[in-house]
XYZ file of C-alpha atoms in Angstrom:
639
model
C 197.459 212.481 140.704
C 196.307 216.569 139.986
C 197.439 216.261 136.735
C 195.874 212.258 135.806
C 192.520 213.385 137.649
C 191.589 216.272 136.340
C 193.357 214.871 132.537
C 191.452 211.687 132.687
C 187.694 212.979 134.384
C 188.030 215.958 131.010
C 188.339 213.438 128.681
C 185.478 211.162 129.985
C 182.940 214.236 130.147
C 183.975 215.522 126.327
C 183.689 211.915 124.766
C 180.076 212.239 126.213
C 177.367 210.297 123.375
C 174.383 211.572 122.385
C 172.379 208.926 124.565
C 172.455 207.506 127.772
C 170.831 206.250 130.406
C 171.015 207.962 134.018
C 172.460 205.292 137.145
C 174.657 206.799 139.575
C 172.986 210.075 138.490
C 170.567 209.828 140.400
C 172.104 208.064 144.009
C 170.234 209.793 146.423
C 170.809 208.115 150.275
C 167.809 209.779 151.442
C 164.664 209.532 148.522
C 166.032 205.632 148.419
C 166.099 205.236 152.258
C 163.018 202.570 153.403
C 163.789 204.006 156.980
C 166.121 205.652 159.592
C 168.103 202.624 160.495
C 171.109 203.184 158.103
C 170.947 203.145 154.606
C 173.762 204.028 152.169
C 174.011 204.515 147.957
C 176.712 206.097 146.266
C 178.896 206.830 148.502
C 176.805 208.360 150.629
C 175.527 206.793 154.008
C 172.253 208.138 156.421
C 171.183 206.814 159.101
C 171.434 206.054 163.261
C 172.983 202.393 162.162
C 175.978 201.713 160.292
C 177.893 198.138 160.001
C 180.223 199.176 162.853
C 177.686 200.071 164.808
C 174.276 198.969 165.957
C 171.988 199.332 169.054
C 175.630 200.010 170.580
C 177.400 196.751 168.734
C 179.020 195.910 166.102
C 177.321 193.660 163.518
C 180.497 193.939 161.280
C 183.184 192.470 164.329
C 179.637 189.897 165.235
C 180.264 188.517 161.409
C 176.405 190.039 160.847
C 177.191 190.592 157.253
C 174.774 189.169 154.300
C 175.570 189.616 150.568
C 172.685 189.977 148.075
C 171.492 188.094 151.483
C 174.091 185.797 151.676
C 176.310 184.494 154.543
C 179.980 185.666 154.560
C 182.531 185.554 156.670
C 183.794 189.265 155.933
C 187.092 189.940 156.664
C 188.387 192.875 154.162
C 186.203 196.423 153.161
C 184.112 196.488 149.952
C 184.955 198.657 147.115
C 182.154 200.737 145.973
C 183.047 199.791 142.471
C 181.230 196.581 143.411
C 179.108 197.834 146.091
C 174.939 199.509 144.950
C 174.350 199.910 148.479
C 173.887 198.970 151.817
C 170.849 198.831 154.170
C 170.803 197.943 158.215
C 168.503 195.771 159.460
C 166.838 195.754 162.791
C 163.867 194.778 163.759
C 160.376 194.606 161.466
C 163.415 194.511 158.842
C 165.618 191.463 159.721
C 162.278 189.300 160.297
C 162.500 189.033 156.364
C 165.455 186.644 157.319
C 164.513 183.097 158.254
C 167.916 183.210 160.326
C 168.529 186.460 161.875
C 171.019 187.416 164.291
C 171.739 189.773 167.921
C 173.327 192.294 166.798
C 170.995 193.402 163.414
C 172.792 192.753 159.815
C 174.131 194.570 157.346
C 173.199 193.793 154.179
C 174.885 194.650 151.158
C 173.722 194.614 147.736
C 175.971 193.940 144.759
C 176.014 196.167 141.114
C 173.971 194.281 138.800
C 174.780 194.893 134.835
C 172.033 195.687 133.404
C 170.708 195.242 129.692
C 172.041 198.742 128.493
C 175.075 200.180 127.992
C 176.488 202.871 130.028
C 179.410 204.532 131.648
C 179.482 206.589 134.936
C 182.382 208.636 135.718
C 181.961 210.633 138.590
C 185.097 213.112 140.168
C 185.670 214.243 143.433
C 187.335 217.123 144.893
C 187.831 217.236 149.272
C 187.585 216.961 152.017
C 190.784 217.782 152.933
C 192.493 218.271 149.244
C 191.627 214.679 148.302
C 190.782 213.607 144.738
C 188.957 210.971 143.486
C 188.064 209.238 140.331
C 185.414 206.546 140.100
C 184.976 204.973 136.141
C 181.809 202.395 136.374
C 180.352 201.023 133.660
C 178.435 197.390 132.260
C 177.990 196.382 128.766
C 175.619 193.722 127.639
C 177.001 190.781 125.335
C 174.293 188.754 124.720
C 170.322 189.210 126.281
C 171.154 186.540 128.833
C 175.508 188.233 129.455
C 176.174 191.520 130.923
C 179.360 192.533 132.407
C 179.993 195.598 134.178
C 183.603 196.727 135.770
C 185.187 199.677 137.541
C 187.965 200.986 138.679
C 189.031 203.528 141.151
C 191.309 206.261 141.966
C 191.713 207.948 145.243
C 194.102 209.956 146.658
C 192.621 210.478 150.494
C 193.715 213.108 153.026
C 192.326 212.407 156.557
C 191.044 214.295 159.336
C 194.577 214.489 160.918
C 196.185 215.349 158.495
C 197.421 212.082 157.265
C 197.551 210.815 153.694
C 196.965 207.760 151.336
C 196.653 206.349 147.803
C 193.696 203.521 147.073
C 193.364 202.134 143.897
C 190.294 200.331 143.820
C 188.760 197.776 140.560
C 185.598 195.180 140.119
C 184.725 192.393 137.802
C 180.699 191.153 138.019
C 179.061 189.481 135.919
C 176.096 188.943 135.294
C 174.329 185.687 133.484
C 171.146 184.266 132.722
C 171.436 180.700 131.025
C 168.145 179.943 131.046
C 165.096 181.966 132.533
C 164.788 181.318 136.116
C 168.179 181.332 136.774
C 170.544 183.878 137.699
C 174.249 183.478 137.984
C 176.449 186.244 139.012
C 180.780 185.978 139.422
C 183.023 188.729 140.983
C 185.988 190.336 142.134
C 187.052 193.183 143.548
C 190.255 194.949 144.424
C 191.932 197.366 146.658
C 195.194 198.416 146.921
C 197.106 200.473 149.941
C 199.467 202.759 149.300
C 201.078 205.006 151.565
C 198.127 204.684 154.017
C 198.522 206.973 157.482
C 196.010 206.022 159.589
C 194.951 208.350 162.315
C 196.688 208.673 165.421
C 195.305 207.576 169.069
C 195.052 208.999 172.307
C 195.117 207.235 175.530
C 194.662 210.226 178.548
C 197.286 209.792 181.728
C 194.069 210.195 184.447
C 190.197 211.150 183.804
C 190.082 213.604 181.907
C 190.108 214.424 178.070
C 193.044 215.672 175.623
C 193.502 218.642 174.934
C 192.086 220.277 172.619
C 194.803 219.864 169.181
C 194.402 221.896 166.114
C 193.130 219.787 163.357
C 194.130 218.523 159.971
C 197.469 218.693 160.991
C 199.838 215.475 160.540
C 201.515 214.770 164.316
C 202.793 211.228 163.657
C 206.094 209.766 162.422
C 205.337 210.174 157.876
C 206.742 206.645 157.859
C 204.326 204.832 159.792
C 202.145 204.089 156.936
C 200.415 200.680 156.145
C 200.578 199.041 152.590
C 198.847 196.582 150.800
C 195.328 195.002 149.088
C 192.273 194.085 149.977
C 190.069 191.178 148.102
C 186.630 190.108 147.382
C 185.586 187.634 145.351
C 183.043 184.970 144.398
C 179.967 183.489 143.258
C 175.821 183.674 143.676
C 173.837 181.676 142.032
C 169.475 181.888 142.744
C 167.532 179.071 140.905
C 164.047 179.159 140.544
C 161.446 176.849 139.522
C 157.485 177.106 140.633
C 157.455 176.647 144.383
C 160.980 176.208 144.624
C 163.797 178.424 145.700
C 167.895 178.257 145.208
C 170.376 180.290 146.155
C 173.485 179.520 146.664
C 176.883 181.694 147.029
C 180.719 181.013 147.969
C 182.969 183.799 148.644
C 186.520 184.263 149.318
C 187.806 187.373 151.504
C 191.235 188.716 152.248
C 193.078 191.541 154.026
C 196.800 191.297 153.099
C 199.276 193.944 154.311
C 202.320 194.123 153.829
C 203.266 197.045 155.915
C 201.244 197.971 159.025
C 202.008 200.861 161.558
C 199.594 201.433 164.380
C 200.796 205.236 165.476
C 199.641 205.796 169.687
C 200.040 208.997 171.776
C 200.333 207.169 175.615
C 199.734 209.021 178.978
C 198.914 212.384 177.150
C 199.210 215.298 179.664
C 196.623 218.353 180.486
C 199.976 220.238 179.157
C 199.151 218.494 175.841
C 202.369 216.578 176.091
C 202.400 212.533 175.427
C 204.152 209.153 174.998
C 204.788 208.948 171.007
C 205.169 205.108 170.186
C 204.698 203.733 166.987
C 203.748 200.242 166.857
C 205.054 198.236 163.433
C 204.490 194.717 162.308
C 206.037 192.400 159.557
C 202.292 193.118 158.437
C 199.239 190.504 158.631
C 196.845 188.451 156.492
C 193.240 187.611 157.056
C 191.939 185.509 154.960
C 188.700 183.486 154.920
C 186.340 181.049 152.874
C 182.595 181.155 153.565
C 179.114 180.900 151.911
C 175.620 179.782 152.340
C 173.323 177.314 150.265
C 169.971 177.724 151.018
C 166.503 175.670 149.196
C 162.922 177.339 149.733
C 159.983 175.625 149.438
C 156.520 177.895 149.150
C 153.349 176.438 149.800
C 150.205 178.539 148.883
C 146.827 177.569 150.992
C 144.184 180.258 149.713
C 144.741 183.238 151.732
C 147.750 181.970 153.839
C 151.136 181.079 152.660
C 153.624 178.980 153.833
C 157.427 178.731 153.432
C 160.334 176.213 154.239
C 163.956 176.933 154.194
C 166.948 174.560 154.944
C 170.417 176.554 154.760
C 174.373 175.364 155.511
C 176.255 177.630 155.565
C 180.169 177.907 156.659
C 183.388 179.505 156.813
C 187.085 178.636 156.868
C 189.215 181.326 158.290
C 193.028 182.061 158.067
C 194.781 185.090 160.257
C 198.162 185.353 160.812
C 199.258 188.486 163.226
C 201.148 189.670 165.638
C 204.970 189.979 166.163
C 205.304 193.718 166.494
C 208.171 195.884 167.754
C 207.295 199.002 170.231
C 209.046 202.202 168.525
C 209.253 204.417 171.658
C 209.548 208.112 169.570
C 209.570 209.872 172.947
C 207.686 212.583 175.471
C 206.896 215.934 173.683
C 204.036 217.980 173.052
C 201.570 216.364 170.704
C 201.339 219.628 168.185
C 205.191 219.675 167.907
C 206.049 216.889 166.066
C 209.527 214.928 165.890
C 210.857 213.695 163.085
C 212.552 210.958 164.679
C 213.874 208.364 161.361
C 212.816 204.935 160.699
C 214.588 202.790 162.820
C 215.239 199.462 161.491
C 212.676 196.878 162.934
C 213.552 193.547 164.178
C 210.056 192.138 164.428
C 209.500 188.316 166.557
C 207.523 185.030 165.565
C 203.965 185.863 164.451
C 200.645 184.004 165.466
C 198.209 181.294 163.924
C 194.571 180.866 164.259
C 192.246 179.201 162.155
C 188.605 179.109 162.915
C 186.112 176.598 160.951
C 182.767 176.657 161.301
C 179.622 174.742 159.813
C 175.985 175.529 160.370
C 172.679 173.907 159.222
C 169.472 175.167 159.982
C 165.799 174.195 159.151
C 163.151 177.548 159.401
C 159.620 177.895 158.719
C 157.278 180.808 157.769
C 153.553 181.642 157.674
C 151.695 184.628 156.145
C 148.220 185.108 156.363
C 147.069 188.071 154.080
C 145.648 190.958 156.649
C 146.167 189.288 159.827
C 149.633 188.398 160.181
C 153.055 186.010 160.187
C 155.271 184.016 162.270
C 158.121 182.523 162.135
C 160.297 179.885 163.767
C 164.456 178.521 162.945
C 166.384 176.521 164.694
C 170.242 176.104 163.910
C 172.788 173.634 164.696
C 176.693 174.638 164.631
C 179.808 173.347 165.088
C 182.405 175.880 166.047
C 186.020 175.155 166.648
C 189.500 177.366 166.922
C 192.818 176.822 166.648
C 195.576 179.085 167.864
C 199.224 178.287 167.498
C 201.471 181.048 169.003
C 205.073 180.969 168.949
C 206.615 178.387 171.964
C 203.124 177.432 172.906
C 201.257 175.026 172.616
C 198.431 174.836 169.848
C 195.417 175.789 171.682
C 191.975 174.740 170.510
C 188.541 175.928 171.656
C 184.642 174.113 170.538
C 181.408 174.720 170.966
C 178.575 173.267 168.952
C 175.026 175.401 170.329
C 171.487 174.801 169.296
C 170.181 178.341 167.896
C 166.452 179.209 167.866
C 164.668 182.515 166.882
C 160.887 183.173 166.323
C 159.464 186.084 165.185
C 155.794 187.682 165.265
C 154.024 190.249 163.622
C 150.072 190.913 163.769
C 148.944 193.216 161.064
C 145.573 195.232 163.835
C 144.853 197.135 160.826
C 145.819 197.883 157.101
C 148.223 200.413 158.255
C 149.034 199.353 161.795
C 151.621 195.987 162.597
C 152.299 194.738 165.978
C 156.053 192.696 165.881
C 157.828 190.911 168.460
C 161.039 188.285 167.765
C 163.967 186.779 170.066
C 167.046 185.909 168.939
C 170.128 183.473 169.498
C 173.361 183.352 168.264
C 176.925 182.591 167.988
C 179.335 185.785 167.149
C 182.549 186.809 167.040
C 183.780 188.142 169.283
C 185.651 191.647 169.507
C 190.194 191.635 168.008
C 191.847 193.332 170.588
C 192.976 196.752 169.759
C 195.928 198.350 168.887
C 197.444 199.848 172.040
C 196.842 196.083 173.827
C 199.536 194.197 174.428
C 197.809 191.189 172.924
C 196.868 193.460 169.788
C 195.164 191.508 166.821
C 194.401 188.286 169.178
C 190.345 187.270 168.815
C 189.097 185.600 171.798
C 186.577 182.750 170.750
C 183.309 183.240 169.582
C 180.933 184.355 171.836
C 177.157 183.498 173.127
C 174.682 186.185 172.924
C 171.322 186.561 173.087
C 168.249 189.579 171.258
C 164.515 190.273 172.251
C 162.753 193.194 170.899
C 159.027 194.156 170.007
C 157.963 197.657 168.671
C 155.474 198.430 165.836
C 154.958 199.857 162.173
C 152.114 202.701 161.259
C 151.757 204.004 158.335
C 150.527 207.395 159.179
C 150.033 207.880 155.238
C 150.821 206.143 152.434
C 154.300 208.456 152.565
C 155.335 208.611 155.656
C 155.956 205.280 157.220
C 156.866 204.988 161.878
C 158.610 202.425 163.332
C 158.957 202.402 166.890
C 160.409 199.143 169.025
C 162.334 198.456 171.957
C 164.942 195.918 172.672
C 167.391 193.788 174.560
C 170.377 192.373 173.823
C 172.909 190.783 176.433
C 176.672 189.710 175.296
C 180.080 189.052 177.111
C 181.919 192.191 177.211
C 185.857 192.501 176.477
C 187.727 195.420 176.920
C 191.217 196.776 178.434
C 191.896 195.383 181.740
C 194.935 197.265 184.076
C 197.650 196.005 182.382
C 196.025 196.406 178.504
C 195.359 193.179 178.507
C 192.438 192.621 176.333
C 189.879 189.843 177.339
C 186.472 189.439 179.028
C 185.426 191.295 181.733
C 181.909 190.303 182.405
C 178.996 190.757 180.679
C 177.101 193.743 179.264
C 173.267 193.771 178.484
C 172.272 196.673 176.432
C 168.049 197.861 176.637
C 167.107 200.255 174.380
C 164.259 202.148 172.469
C 164.630 203.134 168.527
C 162.201 204.850 166.255
C 162.163 206.058 162.743
C 159.834 208.325 160.684
C 160.420 208.917 157.080
C 158.479 209.466 154.191
C 157.729 212.236 151.308
C 155.534 214.744 153.607
C 155.034 217.455 151.298
C 155.619 217.471 147.256
C 158.947 217.452 146.498
C 159.960 217.373 150.495
C 161.460 213.842 151.842
C 161.989 213.723 155.546
C 163.619 211.200 157.181
C 163.877 211.072 161.222
C 165.207 208.699 163.841
C 166.456 208.400 167.704
C 168.255 204.846 169.319
C 167.985 205.408 173.249
C 170.053 203.197 174.824
C 171.245 201.909 178.419
C 174.083 200.068 178.689
C 175.388 198.196 181.656
C 177.893 196.027 182.411
C 178.169 193.189 185.464
C 180.502 190.927 186.555
C 183.490 190.751 188.130
C 185.204 193.315 186.457
C 182.986 195.900 188.370
C 182.520 194.243 191.688
C 186.534 194.734 192.180
C 185.580 198.505 190.594
C 188.449 197.900 187.502
C 185.830 198.796 185.361
C 182.162 200.546 185.952
C 179.026 199.764 185.858
C 178.263 202.236 182.176
C 181.134 201.042 179.357
C 183.033 203.495 178.160
C 181.999 205.418 174.648
C 178.699 204.250 175.866
C 176.003 207.593 175.509
C 172.113 207.151 175.610
C 170.966 208.936 172.642
C 171.364 209.507 168.943
C 169.528 211.227 166.938
C 169.188 212.349 163.243
C 167.031 213.817 160.892
C 167.572 214.359 157.451
C 165.462 216.731 154.785
C 165.859 216.556 150.822
C 163.921 219.217 148.844
C 163.579 218.704 145.381
C 160.530 221.507 144.242
C 158.156 220.923 142.053
C 158.896 224.402 140.177
C 163.073 223.671 139.770
C 163.260 219.834 139.387
C 167.055 219.993 138.542
C 168.041 221.540 141.904
C 167.472 220.000 145.859
C 168.817 220.713 148.767
C 169.309 219.072 151.934
C 170.272 219.060 155.383
C 171.702 217.248 158.221
C 171.615 216.694 162.017
C 172.817 214.509 163.906
C 173.079 214.364 167.696
C 174.462 212.730 170.291
C 174.174 212.722 174.692
C 176.913 212.477 176.870
C 179.413 209.568 176.093
C 181.229 207.605 179.562
C 184.960 209.345 179.685
C 185.834 207.207 183.280
C 184.859 204.282 184.415
C 182.951 205.973 187.354
C 181.422 207.509 184.629
C 181.863 211.017 186.073
C 184.439 212.401 183.280
C 181.498 212.697 180.117
C 182.437 213.936 176.303
C 179.869 216.612 176.416
C 176.684 215.992 174.406
C 177.338 217.786 171.162
C 174.916 218.525 167.216
C 176.348 219.189 163.979
C 174.493 220.622 161.279
C 175.106 219.509 157.770
C 174.043 221.392 154.941
C 173.961 220.283 150.619
C 172.521 220.441 147.107
C 172.215 218.838 143.270
C 171.574 220.433 140.691
C 171.068 218.603 137.719
C 172.206 219.151 134.340
C 173.051 217.840 130.454
C 176.498 217.022 129.687
C 175.846 216.964 125.978
C 172.936 214.913 125.856
C 174.313 212.927 128.938
C 172.681 213.535 132.486
C 174.918 215.028 135.221
C 174.803 215.975 138.697
C 177.112 218.545 140.821
C 176.857 217.589 144.291
C 177.915 219.903 147.445
C 178.120 219.421 150.876
C 179.316 221.378 153.860
C 179.571 219.487 156.437
C 179.904 220.196 160.175
C 178.865 223.995 159.420
C 179.043 225.081 163.217
C 182.906 223.506 162.528
C 182.509 222.193 166.197
C 185.141 220.302 168.180
C 185.024 217.799 170.114
C 186.097 214.515 170.718
C 184.689 210.218 170.138
C 185.872 207.464 172.301
C 186.535 204.093 172.448
C 186.059 201.023 175.266
C 188.966 200.683 175.604
C 189.217 204.006 176.019
C 191.500 205.889 173.279
C 190.678 209.371 172.244
C 189.809 211.055 168.785
C 188.945 213.939 167.529
C 185.669 214.751 165.079
C 186.322 216.225 161.786
C 186.149 219.557 160.879
C 183.759 221.580 159.008
C 185.226 220.907 155.076
C 183.933 221.253 151.175
C 183.311 218.009 149.025
C 182.533 217.944 145.837
C 181.104 215.840 143.552
C 180.037 215.288 139.753
C 178.771 212.325 138.129
C 177.485 212.046 134.453
C 176.091 208.918 132.948
C 177.329 208.094 128.795
C 175.395 205.808 127.476
């Protein structure tokens, strides 16, 4: 990989032509962010939320993913060769959707081929010895047809000493057969080889694991995963006068031919544990999904009315299970045991299938300088069939009527107040790797969200968003027998704040905080099986980002990121906590020319103080944080 990486990067950079169109060299999540709630571009992510954490929940697990504004039942990770950016939508920003969802929305945007030739080449070194080469190109075929392609070689090294090899590829076309019509077919793949996932630790009592050396492999080298992910589909947009039709059909597949989970159970204060590897004969998750939405606008003086009709659905099938537990032995975690890989005798696997159709109608009304209001009603039909080995087919169904309503009032040209109510039928979390029913997905759950707040443009360049929210859902976790099941209900009440904008010439600031009070209720709480506060919950999450590009040295910019959390709950009684911590990272960009092609050198030193700490999951597992690390990325745009 070393020689291939350096040779390919060198040849690509040496081939820089005379003219170029800047694209990836201008990627900057901070200067592109609308707010502090979560933005990702060019592999760089900032903000307090991400697809796996929104207001204390996971938008990805809930199924609240949108691709170019359309519903997709995502089963496989998106490739950066396919995706141009990500924006987390909560509060007022989520009201732009005719059918919002509890837990917020993770909105991904496709890379759209443009009208000029371009080849972007990016090479990255680090962290931990990782090497990455990425090629992204676009080529106009006619004035109405452009194609784009991307390819990536990733030799990854993670913070627990594991390694992985990935190959990423994507193809996408943008065709405008006539004015007002856009058709975009796409295909992407991630090939996974020798993927060593981070080991998970589970302690023998109410205490934190002992401090371990980071970036040191502590598991079995053969406990790897191999397979592929594929995301493909077609999006279409048609505009005719006041009519707009948006449609998308998608196929998302995760297929592993080989899969292992590395566990250290009953971790003791002296650093010893029972090492267990869960081996399974692979798994397959595949879904066909999509949405068709027809919208009609009606103008009435200063008022604009829009009606939406939507049909969306999915057909998902999963094959999983048949796993085998391999007991390696009891030993010191930091003294790895070289255990030969046994021949696994796998059991039969479980199959489940989900079919869901949802029809909705929504109204949006906007009154210039006064406010806006929307109402939505969705009727969904959900069914799930589970066929376990030697068991009768289990079928569950649900057909709720879901309501959403939003309103915003413009107090002044710079101040808006908003409120919303949203009901949803969402996917429940999947049983974690150390559960006895690992990978099992319970039926969909009914959820509810209420929020309100304000958006204030302090100056034309600086904006404040503040809000309060309450989200309620059924709560799933492990019981005393490591069985993943519903243990009650959970309610998250909180407040969130975002301040963003250019506070001085060349100085962009993004600051955000989420305050969350998570509370459990139900029989499991009353019996003492779980506490009133869910494991891994914390009361505060904050981030602050500064990006400074001096007007007198425009080729250079520096950035500072500070992220902090309050104490995390680590025991049922809430007395054991993971201490609060703050992590600072420092970076910079240098913009220059390679020949006549624009180029950017990006350096980032993360976790400057090399702070050590633990993260935990709602099922009780622990994983230490990333240490200090340096990453260098060189990107050029060849036209």
